XYZ file of C-alpha atoms in Angstrom:
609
model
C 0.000 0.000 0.000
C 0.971 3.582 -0.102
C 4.162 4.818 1.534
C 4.066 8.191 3.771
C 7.454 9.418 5.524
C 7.716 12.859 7.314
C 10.621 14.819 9.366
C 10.777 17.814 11.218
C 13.765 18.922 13.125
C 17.239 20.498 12.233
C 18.594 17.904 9.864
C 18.075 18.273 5.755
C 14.180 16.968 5.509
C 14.802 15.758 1.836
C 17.010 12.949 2.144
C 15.632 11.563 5.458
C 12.746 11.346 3.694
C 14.048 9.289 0.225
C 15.607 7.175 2.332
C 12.487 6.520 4.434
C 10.358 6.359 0.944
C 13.782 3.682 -0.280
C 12.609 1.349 2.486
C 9.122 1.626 2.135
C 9.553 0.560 -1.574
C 8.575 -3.386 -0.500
C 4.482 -1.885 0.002
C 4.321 -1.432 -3.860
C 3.878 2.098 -5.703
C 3.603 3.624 -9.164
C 4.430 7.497 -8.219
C 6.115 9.167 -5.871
C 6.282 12.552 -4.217
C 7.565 15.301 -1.507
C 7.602 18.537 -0.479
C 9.965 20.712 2.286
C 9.218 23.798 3.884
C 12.196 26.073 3.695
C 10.772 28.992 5.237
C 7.355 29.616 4.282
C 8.023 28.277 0.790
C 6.782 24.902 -0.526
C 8.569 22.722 -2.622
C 6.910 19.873 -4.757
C 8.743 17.607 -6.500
C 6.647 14.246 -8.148
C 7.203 11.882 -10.703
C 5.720 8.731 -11.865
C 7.687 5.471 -12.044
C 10.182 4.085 -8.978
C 11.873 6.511 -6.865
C 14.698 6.750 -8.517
C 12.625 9.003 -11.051
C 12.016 11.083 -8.096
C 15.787 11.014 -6.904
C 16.942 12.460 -10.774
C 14.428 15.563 -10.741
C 16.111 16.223 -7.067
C 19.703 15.962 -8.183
C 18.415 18.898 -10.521
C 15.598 20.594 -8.830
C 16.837 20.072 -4.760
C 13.907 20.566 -2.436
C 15.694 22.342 0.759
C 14.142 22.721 4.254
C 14.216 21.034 7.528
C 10.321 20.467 6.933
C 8.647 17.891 5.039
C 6.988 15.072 3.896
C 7.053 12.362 1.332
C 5.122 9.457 -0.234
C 5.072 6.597 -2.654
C 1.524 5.869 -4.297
C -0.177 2.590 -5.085
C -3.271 4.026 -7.624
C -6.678 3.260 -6.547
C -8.448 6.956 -7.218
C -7.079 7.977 -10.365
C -4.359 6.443 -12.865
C -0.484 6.468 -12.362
C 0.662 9.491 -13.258
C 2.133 12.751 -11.818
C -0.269 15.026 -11.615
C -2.085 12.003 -8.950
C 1.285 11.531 -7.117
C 1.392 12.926 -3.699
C 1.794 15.663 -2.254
C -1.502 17.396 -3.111
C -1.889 21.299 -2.571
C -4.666 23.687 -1.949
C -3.219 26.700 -0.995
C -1.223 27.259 2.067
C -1.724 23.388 2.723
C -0.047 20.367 1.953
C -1.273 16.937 2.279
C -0.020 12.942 1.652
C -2.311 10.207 2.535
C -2.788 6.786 2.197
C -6.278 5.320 2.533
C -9.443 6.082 1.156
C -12.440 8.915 1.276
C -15.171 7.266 0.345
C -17.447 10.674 0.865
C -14.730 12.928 -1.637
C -17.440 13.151 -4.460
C -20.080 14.653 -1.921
C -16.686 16.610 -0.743
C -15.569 18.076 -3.896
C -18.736 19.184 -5.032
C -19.290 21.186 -2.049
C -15.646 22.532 -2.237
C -16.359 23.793 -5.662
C -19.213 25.587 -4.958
C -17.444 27.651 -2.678
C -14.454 27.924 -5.258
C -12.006 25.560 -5.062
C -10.100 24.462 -8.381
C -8.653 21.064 -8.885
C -5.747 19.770 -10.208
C -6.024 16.043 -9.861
C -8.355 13.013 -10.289
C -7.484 11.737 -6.162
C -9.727 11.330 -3.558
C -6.505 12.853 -1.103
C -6.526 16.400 -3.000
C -9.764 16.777 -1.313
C -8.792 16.478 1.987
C -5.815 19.535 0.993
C -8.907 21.599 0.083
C -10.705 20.904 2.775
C -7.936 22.144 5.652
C -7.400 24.717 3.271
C -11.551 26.245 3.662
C -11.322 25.459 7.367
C -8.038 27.435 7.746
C -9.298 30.468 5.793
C -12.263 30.688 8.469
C -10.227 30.179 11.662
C -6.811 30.956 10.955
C -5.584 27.687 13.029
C -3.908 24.881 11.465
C -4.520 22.697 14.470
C -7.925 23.477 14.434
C -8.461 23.157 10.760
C -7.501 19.735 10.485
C -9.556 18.405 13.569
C -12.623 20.347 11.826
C -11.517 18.721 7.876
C -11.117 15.004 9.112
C -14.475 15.477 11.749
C -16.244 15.509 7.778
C -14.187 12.819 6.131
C -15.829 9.321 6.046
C -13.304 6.231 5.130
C -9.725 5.615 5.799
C -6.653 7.718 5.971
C -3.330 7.911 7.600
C -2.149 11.712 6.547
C 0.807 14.187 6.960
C 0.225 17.705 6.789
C 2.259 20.918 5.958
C 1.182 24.738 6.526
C 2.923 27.198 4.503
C 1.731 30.194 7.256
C 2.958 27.789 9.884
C 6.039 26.315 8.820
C 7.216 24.855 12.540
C 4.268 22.398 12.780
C 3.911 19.064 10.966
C 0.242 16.891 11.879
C -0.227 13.708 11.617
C -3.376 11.396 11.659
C -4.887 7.914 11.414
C -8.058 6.188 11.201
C -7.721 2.965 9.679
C -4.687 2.902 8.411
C -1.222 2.813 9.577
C 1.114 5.311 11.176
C 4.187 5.272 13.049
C 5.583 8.392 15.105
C 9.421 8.156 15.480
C 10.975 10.324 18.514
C 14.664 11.530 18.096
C 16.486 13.987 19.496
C 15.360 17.508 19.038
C 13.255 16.213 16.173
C 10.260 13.802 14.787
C 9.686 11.361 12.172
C 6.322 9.969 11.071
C 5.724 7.000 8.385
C 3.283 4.274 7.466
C 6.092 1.717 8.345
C 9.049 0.845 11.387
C 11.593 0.013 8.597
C 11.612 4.175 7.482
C 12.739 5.470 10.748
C 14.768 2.234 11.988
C 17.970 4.181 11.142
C 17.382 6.767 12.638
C 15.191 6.047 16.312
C 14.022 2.926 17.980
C 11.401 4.820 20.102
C 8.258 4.576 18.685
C 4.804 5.586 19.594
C 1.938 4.010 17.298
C -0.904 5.556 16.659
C -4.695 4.502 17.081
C -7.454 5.415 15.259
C -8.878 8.665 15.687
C -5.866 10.400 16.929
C -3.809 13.505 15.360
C -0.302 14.122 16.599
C 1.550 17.912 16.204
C 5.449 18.331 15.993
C 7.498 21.362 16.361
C 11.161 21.000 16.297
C 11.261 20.639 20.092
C 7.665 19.118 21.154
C 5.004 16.934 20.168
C 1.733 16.159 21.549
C -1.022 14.097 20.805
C -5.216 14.395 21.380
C -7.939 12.813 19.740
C -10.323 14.267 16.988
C -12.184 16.717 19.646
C -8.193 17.785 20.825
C -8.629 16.371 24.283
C -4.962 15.261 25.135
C -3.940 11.665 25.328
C -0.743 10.223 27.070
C 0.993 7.749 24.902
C 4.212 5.808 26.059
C 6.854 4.950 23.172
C 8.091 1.578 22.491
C 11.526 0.193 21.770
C 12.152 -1.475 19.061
C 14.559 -4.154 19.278
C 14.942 -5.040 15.027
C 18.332 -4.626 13.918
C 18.306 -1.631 11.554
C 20.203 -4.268 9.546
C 17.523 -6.731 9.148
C 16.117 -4.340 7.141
C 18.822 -4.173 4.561
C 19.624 -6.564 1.847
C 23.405 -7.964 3.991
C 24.977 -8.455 0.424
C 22.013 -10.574 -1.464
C 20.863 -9.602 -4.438
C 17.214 -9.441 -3.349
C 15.463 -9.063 -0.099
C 13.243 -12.091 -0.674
C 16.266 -14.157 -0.917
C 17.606 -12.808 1.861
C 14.580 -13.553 3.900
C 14.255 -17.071 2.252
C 17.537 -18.005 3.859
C 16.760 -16.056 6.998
C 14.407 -18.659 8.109
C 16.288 -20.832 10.448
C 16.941 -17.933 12.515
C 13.427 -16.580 12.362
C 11.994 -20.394 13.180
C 14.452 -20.164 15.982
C 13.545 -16.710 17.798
C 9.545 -17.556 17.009
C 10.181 -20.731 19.191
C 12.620 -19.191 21.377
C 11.134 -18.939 25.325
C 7.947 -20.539 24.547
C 8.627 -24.093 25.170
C 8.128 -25.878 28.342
C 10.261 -29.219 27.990
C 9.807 -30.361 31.800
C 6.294 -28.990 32.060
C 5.469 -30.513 28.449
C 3.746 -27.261 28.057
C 3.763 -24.496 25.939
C 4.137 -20.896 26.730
C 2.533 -18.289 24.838
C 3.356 -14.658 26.605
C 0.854 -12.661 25.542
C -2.394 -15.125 24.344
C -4.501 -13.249 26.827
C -6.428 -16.543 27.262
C -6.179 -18.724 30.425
C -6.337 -22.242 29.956
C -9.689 -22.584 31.673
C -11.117 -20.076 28.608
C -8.879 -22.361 26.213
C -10.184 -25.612 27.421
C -14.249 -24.319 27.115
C -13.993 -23.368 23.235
C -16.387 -25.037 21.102
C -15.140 -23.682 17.416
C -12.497 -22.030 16.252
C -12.457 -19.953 13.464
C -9.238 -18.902 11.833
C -9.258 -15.775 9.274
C -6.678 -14.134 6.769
C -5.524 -13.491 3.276
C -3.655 -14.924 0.771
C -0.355 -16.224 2.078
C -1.107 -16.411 5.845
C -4.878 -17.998 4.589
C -2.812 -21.041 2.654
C -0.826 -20.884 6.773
C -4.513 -20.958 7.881
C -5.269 -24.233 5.763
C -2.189 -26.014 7.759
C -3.134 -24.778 11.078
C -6.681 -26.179 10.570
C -4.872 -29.322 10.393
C -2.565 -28.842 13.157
C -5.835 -27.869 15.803
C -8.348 -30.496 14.636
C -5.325 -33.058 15.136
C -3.895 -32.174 18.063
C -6.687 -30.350 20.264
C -9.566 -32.531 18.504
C -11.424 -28.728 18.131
C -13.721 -28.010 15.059
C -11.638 -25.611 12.808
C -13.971 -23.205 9.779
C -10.626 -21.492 7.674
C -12.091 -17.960 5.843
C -10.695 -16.138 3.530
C -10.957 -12.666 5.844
C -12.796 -10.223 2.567
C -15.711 -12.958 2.643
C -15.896 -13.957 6.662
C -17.836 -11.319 7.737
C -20.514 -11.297 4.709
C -21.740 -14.769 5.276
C -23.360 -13.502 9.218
C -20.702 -16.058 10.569
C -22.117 -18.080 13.960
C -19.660 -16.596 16.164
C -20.652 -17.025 19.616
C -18.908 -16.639 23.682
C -17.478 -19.977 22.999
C -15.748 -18.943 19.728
C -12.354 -18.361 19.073
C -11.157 -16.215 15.921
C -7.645 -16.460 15.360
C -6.397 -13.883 12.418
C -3.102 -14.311 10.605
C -1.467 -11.319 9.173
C 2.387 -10.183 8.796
C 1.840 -6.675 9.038
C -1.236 -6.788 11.389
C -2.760 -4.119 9.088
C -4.685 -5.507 6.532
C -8.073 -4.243 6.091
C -10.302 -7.314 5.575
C -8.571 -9.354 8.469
C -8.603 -6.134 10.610
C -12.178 -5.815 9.152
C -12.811 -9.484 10.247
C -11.932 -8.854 13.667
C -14.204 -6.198 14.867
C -16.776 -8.503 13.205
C -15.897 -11.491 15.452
C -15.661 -9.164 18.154
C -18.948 -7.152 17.523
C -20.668 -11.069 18.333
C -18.775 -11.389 21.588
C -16.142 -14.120 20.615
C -12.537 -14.225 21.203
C -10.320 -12.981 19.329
C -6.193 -13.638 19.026
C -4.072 -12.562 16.485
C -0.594 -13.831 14.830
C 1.165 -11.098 13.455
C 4.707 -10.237 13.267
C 4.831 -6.465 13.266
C 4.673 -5.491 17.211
C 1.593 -3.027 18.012
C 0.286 -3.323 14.753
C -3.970 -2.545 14.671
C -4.443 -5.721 14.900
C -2.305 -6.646 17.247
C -3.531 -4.155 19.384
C -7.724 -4.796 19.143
C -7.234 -8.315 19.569
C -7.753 -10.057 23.158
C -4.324 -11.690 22.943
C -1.314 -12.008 20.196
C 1.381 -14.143 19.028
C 4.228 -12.645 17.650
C 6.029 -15.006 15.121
C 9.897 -12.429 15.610
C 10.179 -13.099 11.962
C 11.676 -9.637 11.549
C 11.082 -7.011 8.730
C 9.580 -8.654 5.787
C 10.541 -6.651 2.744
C 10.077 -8.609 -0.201
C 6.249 -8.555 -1.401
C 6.203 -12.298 -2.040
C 6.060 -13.754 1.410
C 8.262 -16.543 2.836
C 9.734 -15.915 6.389
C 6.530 -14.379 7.497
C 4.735 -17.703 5.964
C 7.198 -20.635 7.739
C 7.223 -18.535 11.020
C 2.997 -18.470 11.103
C 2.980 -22.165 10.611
C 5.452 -22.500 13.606
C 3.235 -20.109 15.513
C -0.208 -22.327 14.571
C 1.849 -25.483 15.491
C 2.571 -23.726 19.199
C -1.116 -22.587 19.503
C -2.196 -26.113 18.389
C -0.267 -27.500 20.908
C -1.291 -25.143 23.720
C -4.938 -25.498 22.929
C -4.236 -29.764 23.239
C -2.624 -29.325 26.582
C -5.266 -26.969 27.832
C -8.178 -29.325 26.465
C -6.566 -32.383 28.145
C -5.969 -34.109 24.156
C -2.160 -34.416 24.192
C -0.285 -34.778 27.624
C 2.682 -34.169 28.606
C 4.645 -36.798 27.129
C 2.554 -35.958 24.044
C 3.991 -32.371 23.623
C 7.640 -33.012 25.105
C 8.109 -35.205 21.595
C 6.054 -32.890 19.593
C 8.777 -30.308 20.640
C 11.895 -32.452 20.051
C 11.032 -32.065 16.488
C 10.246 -28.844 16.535
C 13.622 -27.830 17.902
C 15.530 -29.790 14.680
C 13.161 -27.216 12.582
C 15.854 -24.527 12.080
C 18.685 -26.883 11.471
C 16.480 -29.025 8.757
C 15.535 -25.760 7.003
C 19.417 -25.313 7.045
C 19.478 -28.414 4.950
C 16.548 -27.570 2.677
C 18.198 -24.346 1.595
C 21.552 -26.439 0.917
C 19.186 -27.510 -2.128
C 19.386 -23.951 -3.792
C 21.897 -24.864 -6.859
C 19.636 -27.981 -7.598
C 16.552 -26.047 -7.713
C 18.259 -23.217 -9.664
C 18.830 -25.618 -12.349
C 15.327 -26.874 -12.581
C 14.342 -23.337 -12.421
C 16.527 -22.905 -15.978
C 15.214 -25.825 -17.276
C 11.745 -24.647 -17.220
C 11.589 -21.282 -16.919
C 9.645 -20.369 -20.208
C 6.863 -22.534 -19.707
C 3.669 -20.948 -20.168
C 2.127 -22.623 -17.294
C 2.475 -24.794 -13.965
C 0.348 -26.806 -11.887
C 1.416 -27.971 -8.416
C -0.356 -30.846 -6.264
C -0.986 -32.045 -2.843
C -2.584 -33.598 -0.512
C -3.418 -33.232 3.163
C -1.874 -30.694 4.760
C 0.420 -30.275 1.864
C -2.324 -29.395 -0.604
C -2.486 -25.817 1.218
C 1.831 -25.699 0.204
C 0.793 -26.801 -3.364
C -1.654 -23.118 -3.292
C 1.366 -21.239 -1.629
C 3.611 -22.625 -4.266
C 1.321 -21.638 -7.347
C 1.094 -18.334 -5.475
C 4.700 -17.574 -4.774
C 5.336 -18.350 -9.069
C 2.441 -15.963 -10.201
C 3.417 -13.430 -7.762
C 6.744 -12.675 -9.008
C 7.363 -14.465 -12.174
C 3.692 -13.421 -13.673
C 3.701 -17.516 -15.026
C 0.071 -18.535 -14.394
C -0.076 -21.433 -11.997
C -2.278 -23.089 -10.335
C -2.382 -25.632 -6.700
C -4.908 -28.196 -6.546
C -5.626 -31.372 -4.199
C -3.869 -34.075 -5.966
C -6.856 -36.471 -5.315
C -9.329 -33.985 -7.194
C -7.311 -34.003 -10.194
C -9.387 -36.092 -12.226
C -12.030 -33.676 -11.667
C -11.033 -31.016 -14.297
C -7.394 -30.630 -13.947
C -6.028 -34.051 -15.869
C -7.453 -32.321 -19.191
C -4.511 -29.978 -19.124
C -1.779 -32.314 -18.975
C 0.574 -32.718 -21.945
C 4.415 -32.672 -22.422
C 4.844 -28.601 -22.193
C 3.504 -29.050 -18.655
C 5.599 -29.070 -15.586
C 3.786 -30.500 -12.454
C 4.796 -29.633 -9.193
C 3.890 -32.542 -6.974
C 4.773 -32.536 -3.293
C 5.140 -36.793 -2.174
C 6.929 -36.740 0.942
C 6.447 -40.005 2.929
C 3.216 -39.348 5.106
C -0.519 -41.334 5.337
C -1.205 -39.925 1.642
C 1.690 -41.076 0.278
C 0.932 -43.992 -1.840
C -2.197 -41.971 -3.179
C -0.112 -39.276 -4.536
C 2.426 -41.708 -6.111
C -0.547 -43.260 -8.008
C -1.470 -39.199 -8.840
C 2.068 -38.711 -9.893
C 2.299 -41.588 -12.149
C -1.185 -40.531 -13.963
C 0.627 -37.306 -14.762
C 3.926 -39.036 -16.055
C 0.797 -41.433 -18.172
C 0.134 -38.676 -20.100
C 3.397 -36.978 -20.764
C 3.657 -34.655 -17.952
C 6.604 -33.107 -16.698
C 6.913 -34.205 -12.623
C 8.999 -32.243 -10.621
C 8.712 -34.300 -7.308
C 9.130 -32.898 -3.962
C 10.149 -35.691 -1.312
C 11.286 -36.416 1.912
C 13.780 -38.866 2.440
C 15.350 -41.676 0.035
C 12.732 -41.653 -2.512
C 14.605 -43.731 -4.819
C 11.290 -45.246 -6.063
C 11.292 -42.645 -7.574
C 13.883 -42.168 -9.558
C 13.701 -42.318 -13.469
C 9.939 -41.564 -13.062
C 10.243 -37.962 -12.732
C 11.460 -34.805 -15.011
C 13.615 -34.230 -11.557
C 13.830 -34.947 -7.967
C 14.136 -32.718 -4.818
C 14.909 -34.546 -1.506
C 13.864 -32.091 1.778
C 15.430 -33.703 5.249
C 13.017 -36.116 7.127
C 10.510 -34.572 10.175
C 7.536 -35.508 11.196
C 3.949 -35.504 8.707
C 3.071 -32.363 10.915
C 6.675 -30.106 10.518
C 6.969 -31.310 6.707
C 4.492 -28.699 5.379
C 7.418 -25.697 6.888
C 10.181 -28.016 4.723
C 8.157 -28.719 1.616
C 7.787 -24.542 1.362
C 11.582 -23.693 1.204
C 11.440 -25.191 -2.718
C 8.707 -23.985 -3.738
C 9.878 -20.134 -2.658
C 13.496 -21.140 -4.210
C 11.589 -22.658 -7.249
C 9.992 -19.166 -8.123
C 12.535 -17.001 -7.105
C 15.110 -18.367 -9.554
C 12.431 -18.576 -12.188
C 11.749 -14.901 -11.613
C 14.915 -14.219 -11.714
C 15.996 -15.499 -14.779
C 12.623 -13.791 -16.151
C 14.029 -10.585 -15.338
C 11.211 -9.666 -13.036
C 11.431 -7.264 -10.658
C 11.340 -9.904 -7.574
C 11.009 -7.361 -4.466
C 8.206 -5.330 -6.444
C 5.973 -7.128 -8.495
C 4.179 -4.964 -10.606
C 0.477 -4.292 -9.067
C 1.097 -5.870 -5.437
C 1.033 -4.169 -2.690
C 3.279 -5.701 0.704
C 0.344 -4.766 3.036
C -3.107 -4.313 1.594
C -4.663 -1.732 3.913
C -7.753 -0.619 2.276
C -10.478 -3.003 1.274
């Protein structure tokens, strides 16, 4: 989603700024923008394209000022171009914003009854406008944006300039994200951590319905009406490292091969091995609450809903609870029977995204529980849910989730496993060997990635194919979606996952020799059912990449090629089975030329419905 960055202080605004915009680049944009105050005077600089676009009309036209604010746009009012990029001006004001004002027609035809001209097709330039007619009656900047956003209906996180008030910088959220970043002797504001990580690690996150003010020396926050709220800052213990690329060539290789470590910290402190317990810090449930659930319903999008389809399996198995999986834009549509005795468990990396945020005040609203596993701390969602686990993956730049993905399935396995203890299903004994495999997880994953050059290879050998089609079964039917997903996302190959078992239904008609078939066979209960899949494929000319655990050498000469993951157990293999399938499209985007960090129309967090 959009991008917003803004500094006030004594330092040169303008590069604080690119660099903040730089590593906000992983949310997706087409345009991109800023303006400084030096002095009264505003100074807009915008161009369509990446950054760098932005960075060459700089170099010639520098923006100066110790003011300012910035932003990278992701369309949804108006097409790409420069006249839409942000910042928007009416006047003495300046505005970016991410979100949308779903009342700016009713807006803009008021404001242009009273005279305002404008210069874009945006819902944002009305909100510029609408500070601006505020302003002119009470001569208070403060005041004028409290009285602009009291009218606007819909979602916005904004920064604001005022020419005639060139010391202040405002700030504002309702339904979408914003970070404020305290230094010393000055302020930073941004729709991510990752902007400001070089520069603070005390942050203060802002809630819905709150406005914060900066001068050079102060800040202070209220809500819409200006009554004055106390907010304590958080430390943020990321490595401003972990947000850089640390010499790969792409950040979502660098996070693909940052997964042992994130496995590791997400199971670091929560295991119990003499108790055969689990311990989850912050689930805000007590086992007595845990133990009288009578559904649980587990909501998300895309990526974390194919980590959804796993945990399903891992909570039915091990806690013996009835598990419904949504997809979190269609949950609350369908008047879901949500009831005391639910629990809603949402999965989201960035603990922003609108449906799944959307989803949880609808769980809520019916009075059922609601816990969250995120991995951005005092994210929106982390914050309205009743309890949270954090899966310490780290910054997640790349658009095409992978650590985020592993880490939620490690985080589902723990809450599985809590939920069995609490419900008397698995005892002690039960969960001390459960976690003996889960603390091999890291150093197996160590071995997966060892398979890079092999996969690489296959990833020459059929990198022009037109299409792909990748198969499962059980819980590795929901890997087969992720691994479909993970190729169209960045390699723009159509592909598509499907249960292995169901593909006589539909799928078998487009088998031929220009095919390659993904088909994921390690040794588990469906094992000997996906062999006989597998060899209906090879029937009809089909060419199997297999993805196994073990030996395998049945299967040898039968398929196109082989790829051997370490042994674990039927429940852990769905984590190892992933690695290849994020290596498999990585090196096919690659060779493609794509542009693997930024695939053209995604967004990293989609925060608007």
């Amino acid at each position: 989603m959009c991008g917003i960055v803004g500094y006030i202080g004594q330092q040169d605004a303008s590069p604080i700024i690119i660099d903040g915009l730089r590593r906000l680049e992983y949310r997706g944009y087409d345009s991109a923008g800023i303006c400084t105050l030096n002095g009264g005077e505003a100074q807009i600089r915008r161009a369509e394209g990446k950054l760098i676009n932005l960075e060459k009309i700089l170099r010639e036209q520098p923006a100066e000022g110790c003011r300012g604010i910035g932003h990278t746009r992701w369309a949804t009012h108006g097409r790409p171009s420069e006249i839409n990029a942000h910042p928007h001006k009416a006047s003495n004001i300046v505005v970016v914003h991410n979100g949308i004002i779903e009342n700016y027609l009713k807006l803009k035809e008021r404001l242009q009854k009273l005279g305002h001209n404008f210069s874009s097709e945006t819902d944002t330039e009305i909100i510029a406008h609408l500070v601006e007619e505020h302003y002119r009656q009470c001569g208070d900047f403060e005041k004028a944006v409290r009285l602009a956003l009291a009218e606007v209906k819909g979602a916005y996180a904004v920064a604001i300039l005022c020419h005639d008030e060139p010391d202040k910088l405002i700030a504002a959220k309702l339904g979408s994200p914003l970070v404020v970043g305290q230094g010393q002797g000055e302020y930073f504001v941004a729709s991510d951590i990752p902007a400001m990580l070089s520069h603070t690690r005390e942050m203060i996150f802002l809630e819905d319905g709150e406005i914060a003010v900066f001068t050079p020396d102060k800040m202070w926050i209220t809500d819409l009406v200006g009554q004055p709220l106390v907010k304590q800052s958080k430390t943020i213990t990321w490595s401003p490292m972990l947000a850089e690329k640390g010499g790969y060539k792409h950040f979502m290789l660098k996070e693909i091969y940052e997964q042992p470590r994130a496995l590791a910290d997400t199971i670091a402190g929560r295991l119990q091995g003499e108790e055969g317990d689990i311990y989850l810090e912050a689930l805000g449930l007590s086992d007595a609450q845990l133990a009288d659930l009578d559904k649980i319903f587990i909501i998300a999008c895309g990526t974390s809903w194919h980590a959804g389809l796993v945990g399903k399996f891992y909570i039915e198995k091990l806690a013996r609870i009835p598990v419904e999986i949504d997809i979190a834009s269609e949950f609350r549509y369908r008047d879901p029977i949500v009831t005391e005795k639910s629990l809603t468990v949402l999965i989201s990396q960035s603990g922003e995204t609108a449906d799944t945020l959307a989803g949880l005040r609808e769980a809520k609203g019916k009075g059922g529980k609601v816990v969250c596993i995120c991995n951005v701390v005092d994210s929106s969602i982390a914050r309205e849910s009743d309890g949270v686990i954090y899966t310490h993956a780290g910054p997640e730049i790349g658009v095409a989730s992978t650590k985020a993905f592993t880490t939620q399935l490690v985080a589902l396995y723990l809450l599985a496993l809590k939920l069995g203890r609490s419900r008397g299903n698995l005892t002690a004994d039960d969960c001390r060997e459960q976690v003996e495999s889960l603390l091999a997880l890291p150093r197996k994953v160590e071995e997966t990635l060892e398979l890079d050059a092999q996969i690489e290879q296959i990833a020459r050998e059929y990198m022009n194919a037109r299409d792909f089609l990748y198969l499962g079964r059980g819980n590795q039917y929901p890997i087969a979606l992720e691994g479909a997903l993970k190729l169209k996302e960045i390699s723009y190959i159509h592909a598509e996952g499907y249960p292995a078992g169901e593909m006589k239904h539909g799928p078998i008609a487009l088998i031929d020799e220009s095919l390659p078939v993904v088909v994921l066979v390690p040794r588990n209960a469906t094992y000997d059912k996906v062999v006989s899949n597998m060899e209906e494929v090879c029937a009809r000319g089909g060419i199997v990449i297999a993805v196994a655990s073990g030996e395998e050498s049945e299967l040898q000469g039968k398929v196109a090629a082989l790829i051997k993951v370490p042994e674990t157990t039927e429940d852990l293999m769905p984590i190892l089975t992933s690695i290849p399938m994020q290596l498999l499209a990585y090196h096919i985007a690659v060779l493609k030329g794509t542009d693997v960090d930024q695939p053209r129309n995604l967004a990293k967090s989609v925060t608007v419905e």
